């Protein structure tokens, strides 16, 4: 059973549209803002590095990151400036149309 709280980055009131952003390799490295919960990454023209917001400032926010076509050739690398992602310094999306969901516990990110 889940104990605690979480929020989507949109703020109060329950339910609401998620903020979606699409990027390409031209945007790499990309600093993911706190306000974007869904990131669609087009890797058709190259590798993309995504820098997550600090875990301490994004506690409880769930981020969804999806690599589109050609991710098996041009990976999406998700990086953190401090802390870890499931006990590692980065996470890769390296399968076409694969996705990862991450949440911060205030110190590190956890893949859901």
XYZ file of N, CA, C and O in Angstrom:
448
model
N 0.834 -1.167 0.000
C 0.000 0.000 0.000
C 0.886 1.240 0.000
O 1.883 1.303 0.684
N 0.504 2.240 -0.791
C 1.248 3.490 -0.853
C 0.931 4.338 0.365
O -0.220 4.517 0.727
N 1.959 4.842 1.003
C 1.781 5.778 2.116
C 2.604 7.004 1.797
O 3.770 6.909 1.471
N 2.030 8.150 1.888
C 2.719 9.381 1.574
C 1.880 10.205 0.620
O 0.674 10.051 0.552
N 2.522 11.056 -0.112
C 1.783 11.897 -1.045
C 2.571 12.040 -2.333
O 3.769 11.797 -2.373
N 1.875 12.388 -3.365
C 2.529 12.702 -4.619
C 1.694 13.753 -5.316
O 0.558 13.997 -4.970
N 2.278 14.379 -6.300
C 1.541 15.362 -7.072
C 2.081 15.359 -8.487
O 3.228 15.022 -8.724
N 1.245 15.697 -9.412
C 1.763 15.973 -10.738
C 2.193 17.429 -10.701
O 1.723 18.205 -9.882
N 3.081 17.813 -11.558
C 3.645 19.157 -11.518
C 2.639 20.259 -11.750
O 2.942 21.410 -11.548
N 1.422 19.937 -12.197
C 0.442 20.969 -12.512
C -0.131 21.647 -11.285
O -0.722 22.695 -11.383
N 0.010 21.050 -10.126
C -0.465 21.687 -8.918
C -1.891 21.302 -8.574
O -2.510 20.496 -9.229
N -2.439 21.906 -7.576
C -3.644 21.606 -6.854
C -4.861 21.139 -7.602
O -4.952 21.092 -8.794
N -5.777 20.718 -6.838
C -7.081 20.412 -7.325
C -7.295 19.036 -7.890
O -8.250 18.696 -8.235
N -6.486 18.198 -8.052
C -6.799 16.880 -8.578
C -7.088 16.877 -10.065
O -7.674 17.766 -10.622
N -6.645 15.960 -10.710
C -6.857 15.737 -12.127
C -6.407 16.888 -12.997
O -6.360 17.756 -12.874
N -6.177 17.050 -13.994
C -5.756 18.146 -14.829
C -4.843 17.607 -15.885
O -4.280 16.532 -15.747
N -4.749 18.337 -16.921
C -3.916 17.910 -18.041
C -2.446 17.924 -17.660
O -1.986 18.797 -16.923
N -1.735 16.942 -18.143
C -0.290 16.904 -17.961
C 0.366 17.817 -18.981
O -0.146 18.005 -20.085
N 1.507 18.369 -18.625
C 2.260 19.203 -19.545
C 3.169 18.309 -20.367
O 3.963 17.549 -19.818
N 3.040 18.394 -21.691
C 3.782 17.538 -22.606
C 4.744 18.384 -23.435
O 4.384 19.452 -23.928
N 5.964 17.894 -23.599
C 6.982 18.558 -24.415
C 7.603 17.518 -25.333
O 7.857 16.393 -24.909
N 7.851 17.875 -26.585
C 8.549 17.001 -27.525
C 9.874 17.649 -27.880
O 9.933 18.845 -28.158
N 10.953 16.839 -27.838
C 12.280 17.351 -28.179
C 12.947 16.411 -29.181
O 12.523 15.274 -29.371
N 14.025 16.920 -29.795
C 14.830 16.132 -30.723
C 16.295 16.244 -30.311
O 16.635 16.958 -29.356
N 17.165 15.601 -31.068
C 18.589 15.668 -30.756
C 19.122 17.095 -30.861
O 20.113 17.432 -30.226
N 18.467 17.949 -31.619
C 18.886 19.356 -31.714
C 18.749 20.073 -30.369
O 19.416 21.081 -30.133
N 17.892 19.558 -29.486
C 17.673 20.157 -28.162
C 18.611 19.612 -27.094
O 18.573 20.061 -25.947
N 19.425 18.630 -27.448
C 20.286 17.949 -26.471
C 21.559 18.735 -26.210
O 22.147 19.279 -27.149
N 21.981 18.819 -24.955
C 21.328 18.310 -23.752
C 20.121 19.176 -23.384
O 20.136 20.384 -23.566
N 19.098 18.526 -22.864
C 17.843 19.189 -22.540
C 17.646 19.183 -21.032
O 17.682 18.132 -20.396
N 17.455 20.369 -20.465
C 17.171 20.501 -19.031
C 15.664 20.429 -18.832
O 14.938 21.365 -19.181
N 15.192 19.320 -18.289
C 13.768 19.113 -18.096
C 13.254 20.067 -17.014
O 13.725 20.030 -15.871
N 12.292 20.933 -17.361
C 11.767 21.857 -16.347
C 10.801 21.145 -15.401
O 10.205 20.120 -15.754
N 10.637 21.695 -14.215
C 9.685 21.143 -13.249
C 8.273 21.087 -13.818
O 7.485 20.235 -13.442
N 7.965 21.973 -14.726
C 6.598 22.091 -15.232
C 6.234 21.075 -16.313
O 5.085 21.004 -16.719
N 7.179 20.281 -16.787
C 6.898 19.292 -17.841
C 6.880 17.901 -17.234
O 7.890 17.414 -16.754
N 5.710 17.256 -17.282
C 5.612 15.904 -16.725
C 5.829 14.820 -17.777
O 6.264 13.723 -17.457
N 5.487 15.105 -19.032
C 5.628 14.120 -20.104
C 6.611 14.657 -21.130
O 6.425 15.745 -21.677
N 7.656 13.869 -21.384
C 8.666 14.266 -22.354
C 8.730 13.202 -23.445
O 9.014 12.036 -23.170
N 8.437 13.615 -24.665
C 8.523 12.728 -25.825
C 9.817 13.078 -26.542
O 10.047 14.236 -26.903
N 10.658 12.058 -26.741
C 11.997 12.292 -27.278
C 12.126 11.620 -28.641
O 12.061 10.404 -28.757
N 12.321 12.445 -29.665
C 12.525 11.954 -31.027
C 14.025 11.770 -31.233
O 14.779 12.736 -31.284
N 14.456 10.530 -31.336
C 15.881 10.224 -31.491
C 16.222 9.832 -32.932
O 17.244 9.216 -33.171
N 15.380 10.208 -33.880
C 15.607 9.790 -35.260
C 16.885 10.380 -35.854
O 17.461 9.796 -36.764
N 17.346 11.509 -35.332
C 18.543 12.143 -35.905
C 19.754 12.135 -34.976
O 20.792 12.676 -35.329
N 19.635 11.555 -33.783
C 20.789 11.499 -32.898
C 20.437 11.224 -31.450
O 19.273 11.203 -31.064
N 21.486 10.998 -30.678
C 21.378 10.734 -29.240
C 20.836 11.970 -28.532
O 21.142 13.099 -28.916
N 20.057 11.751 -27.466
C 19.518 12.859 -26.684
C 19.842 12.627 -25.213
O 19.589 11.552 -24.673
N 20.406 13.638 -24.571
C 20.647 13.628 -23.131
C 19.616 14.526 -22.457
O 19.407 15.663 -22.884
N 18.986 13.994 -21.409
C 17.971 14.723 -20.656
C 18.474 14.888 -19.235
O 18.789 13.904 -18.558
N 18.561 16.124 -18.775
C 18.974 16.433 -17.407
C 17.727 16.642 -16.553
O 16.931 17.541 -16.814
N 17.556 15.783 -15.541
C 16.401 15.867 -14.655
C 16.551 17.066 -13.709
O 17.668 17.455 -13.363
N 15.417 17.632 -13.257
C 15.486 18.652 -12.213
C 16.073 18.033 -10.942
O 16.056 16.808 -10.780
N 16.557 18.849 -10.053
C 17.113 18.301 -8.818
C 16.036 17.518 -8.076
O 14.865 17.901 -8.059
N 16.443 16.410 -7.503
C 15.502 15.545 -6.797
C 14.854 16.279 -5.624
O 13.688 16.053 -5.308
N 15.592 17.179 -4.982
C 15.038 17.882 -3.822
C 13.940 18.867 -4.225
O 13.011 19.099 -3.459
N 14.009 19.422 -5.433
C 12.982 20.380 -5.856
C 11.798 19.719 -6.539
O 10.789 20.372 -6.789
N 11.896 18.432 -6.845
C 10.815 17.766 -7.577
C 10.226 16.582 -6.812
O 9.625 15.693 -7.412
N 10.360 16.598 -5.509
C 9.846 15.493 -4.695
C 8.372 15.247 -4.974
O 7.555 16.165 -4.944
N 8.045 13.999 -5.280
C 6.662 13.603 -5.506
C 6.140 13.816 -6.910
O 5.053 13.363 -7.233
N 6.875 14.502 -7.774
C 6.432 14.708 -9.153
C 6.785 13.471 -9.964
O 7.909 12.978 -9.908
N 5.832 12.966 -10.725
C 6.089 11.825 -11.595
C 6.374 12.345 -12.995
O 5.603 13.131 -13.545
N 7.489 11.913 -13.553
C 7.879 12.276 -14.908
C 7.782 11.040 -15.794
O 8.195 9.954 -15.395
N 7.262 11.236 -16.991
C 7.153 10.166 -17.976
C 8.026 10.565 -19.166
O 7.820 11.644 -19.733
N 8.979 9.717 -19.526
C 9.878 10.009 -20.637
C 9.789 8.862 -21.635
O 9.960 7.698 -21.257
N 9.514 9.187 -22.886
C 9.342 8.167 -23.921
C 10.283 8.438 -25.078
O 10.320 9.533 -25.615
N 11.050 7.405 -25.439
C 11.889 7.459 -26.625
C 11.089 6.979 -27.819
O 10.411 5.955 -27.741
N 11.151 7.712 -28.901
C 10.386 7.331 -30.089
C 11.252 6.492 -31.021
O 12.200 5.869 -30.586
N 10.942 6.506 -32.266
C 11.637 5.650 -33.233
C 13.139 5.911 -33.241
O 13.595 7.030 -33.018
N 13.879 4.855 -33.462
C 15.332 4.857 -33.575
C 16.058 4.955 -32.234
O 17.259 5.177 -32.197
N 15.360 4.782 -31.130
C 16.021 4.806 -29.822
C 16.973 3.623 -29.662
O 17.905 3.685 -28.872
N 16.750 2.554 -30.418
C 17.667 1.410 -30.343
C 19.026 1.755 -30.946
O 20.034 1.147 -30.597
N 19.074 2.747 -31.809
C 20.338 3.216 -32.389
C 20.838 4.462 -31.664
O 22.010 4.571 -31.332
N 19.941 5.402 -31.430
C 20.269 6.666 -30.763
C 19.537 6.730 -29.432
O 18.385 7.114 -29.364
N 20.212 6.353 -28.374
C 19.597 6.244 -27.060
C 19.187 7.597 -26.482
O 19.687 8.641 -26.878
N 18.302 7.523 -25.496
C 17.980 8.655 -24.629
C 18.684 8.378 -23.314
O 18.468 7.340 -22.691
N 19.554 9.274 -22.884
C 20.234 9.133 -21.598
C 19.645 10.149 -20.632
O 19.639 11.345 -20.891
N 19.149 9.641 -19.497
C 18.545 10.482 -18.464
C 19.574 10.631 -17.350
O 20.054 9.640 -16.800
N 19.900 11.871 -17.022
C 20.964 12.173 -16.064
C 20.429 12.980 -14.890
O 19.451 13.709 -15.029
N 21.095 12.846 -13.747
C 20.771 13.652 -12.569
C 22.009 14.425 -12.136
O 23.125 13.938 -12.266
N 21.796 15.637 -11.635
C 22.924 16.456 -11.191
C 23.413 16.040 -9.810
O 24.568 16.230 -9.481
N 22.516 15.494 -9.020
C 22.891 14.956 -7.708
C 21.942 13.820 -7.393
O 20.845 13.739 -7.930
N 22.358 12.935 -6.537
C 21.543 11.774 -6.229
C 21.688 10.716 -7.311
O 22.585 10.773 -8.150
N 20.768 9.767 -7.297
C 20.847 8.625 -8.203
C 19.492 8.326 -8.816
O 18.465 8.814 -8.349
N 19.505 7.508 -9.849
C 18.299 6.933 -10.436
C 18.404 5.438 -10.199
O 19.248 4.769 -10.803
N 17.599 4.905 -9.301
C 17.678 3.478 -8.953
C 19.118 3.021 -8.721
O 19.594 2.059 -9.311
N 19.831 3.728 -7.868
C 21.216 3.409 -7.499
C 22.220 3.516 -8.636
O 23.288 2.907 -8.587
N 21.907 4.259 -9.676
C 22.852 4.481 -10.773
C 22.885 5.973 -11.071
O 22.005 6.720 -10.664
N 23.891 6.410 -11.797
C 24.050 7.832 -12.102
C 23.270 8.259 -13.335
O 23.172 9.444 -13.623
N 22.719 7.299 -14.072
C 21.924 7.618 -15.257
C 21.002 6.439 -15.566
O 21.153 5.343 -15.027
N 20.046 6.699 -16.449
C 19.178 5.644 -16.986
C 19.091 5.858 -18.489
O 19.055 7.002 -18.953
N 19.095 4.779 -19.238
C 19.016 4.859 -20.692
C 17.704 4.284 -21.194
O 17.208 3.286 -20.667
N 17.170 4.909 -22.216
C 16.091 4.327 -23.010
C 16.753 3.973 -24.335
O 17.202 4.865 -25.058
N 16.860 2.694 -24.604
C 17.563 2.284 -25.816
C 16.797 1.235 -26.621
O 17.379 0.436 -27.321
N 15.485 1.271 -26.499
C 14.601 0.452 -27.318
C 13.569 1.363 -27.962
O 13.035 2.270 -27.306
N 13.279 1.136 -29.218
C 12.290 1.948 -29.918
C 10.962 1.931 -29.168
O 10.481 0.874 -28.752
N 10.399 3.095 -28.960
C 9.100 3.302 -28.336
C 9.038 2.844 -26.873
O 7.958 2.644 -26.335
N 10.177 2.713 -26.220
C 10.212 2.387 -24.792
C 10.007 3.670 -23.980
O 10.249 4.775 -24.464
N 9.586 3.488 -22.742
C 9.335 4.636 -21.870
C 9.772 4.306 -20.455
O 9.916 3.146 -20.085
N 9.981 5.351 -19.665
C 10.321 5.190 -18.264
C 9.529 6.232 -17.469
O 9.297 7.339 -17.942
N 9.089 5.840 -16.291
C 8.409 6.748 -15.368
C 9.304 6.888 -14.143
O 9.764 5.885 -13.597
N 9.533 8.117 -13.730
C 10.403 8.374 -12.589
C 9.706 9.278 -11.581
O 8.944 10.155 -11.960
N 10.017 9.066 -10.308
C 9.525 9.929 -9.245
C 10.674 10.184 -8.287
O 11.502 9.305 -8.046
N 10.712 11.379 -7.727
C 11.745 11.731 -6.765
C 11.231 11.534 -5.349
O 10.085 11.880 -5.040
N 12.099 11.000 -4.493
C 11.769 10.889 -3.066
C 12.354 12.057 -2.277
O 12.369 12.060 -1.064
N 12.850 13.065 -3.002
C 13.462 14.231 -2.381
C 14.970 14.150 -2.332
O 15.645 15.153 -2.139
N 15.529 12.957 -2.533
C 16.978 12.766 -2.545
C 17.428 12.098 -3.834
O 18.438 12.476 -4.427
N 16.680 11.085 -4.276
C 16.992 10.329 -5.475
C 15.758 10.146 -6.325
O 14.636 10.402 -5.871
N 15.962 9.665 -7.548
C 14.846 9.281 -8.412
C 14.683 7.786 -8.391
O 15.661 7.028 -8.297
N 13.446 7.348 -8.472
C 13.104 5.937 -8.499
C 12.342 5.675 -9.783
O 11.439 6.429 -10.137
N 12.702 4.607 -10.495
C 11.957 4.216 -11.684
C 10.754 3.402 -11.220
O 10.877 2.451 -10.453
N 9.593 3.792 -11.701
C 8.351 3.105 -11.325
C 8.066 1.954 -12.266
O 8.410 1.960 -13.393
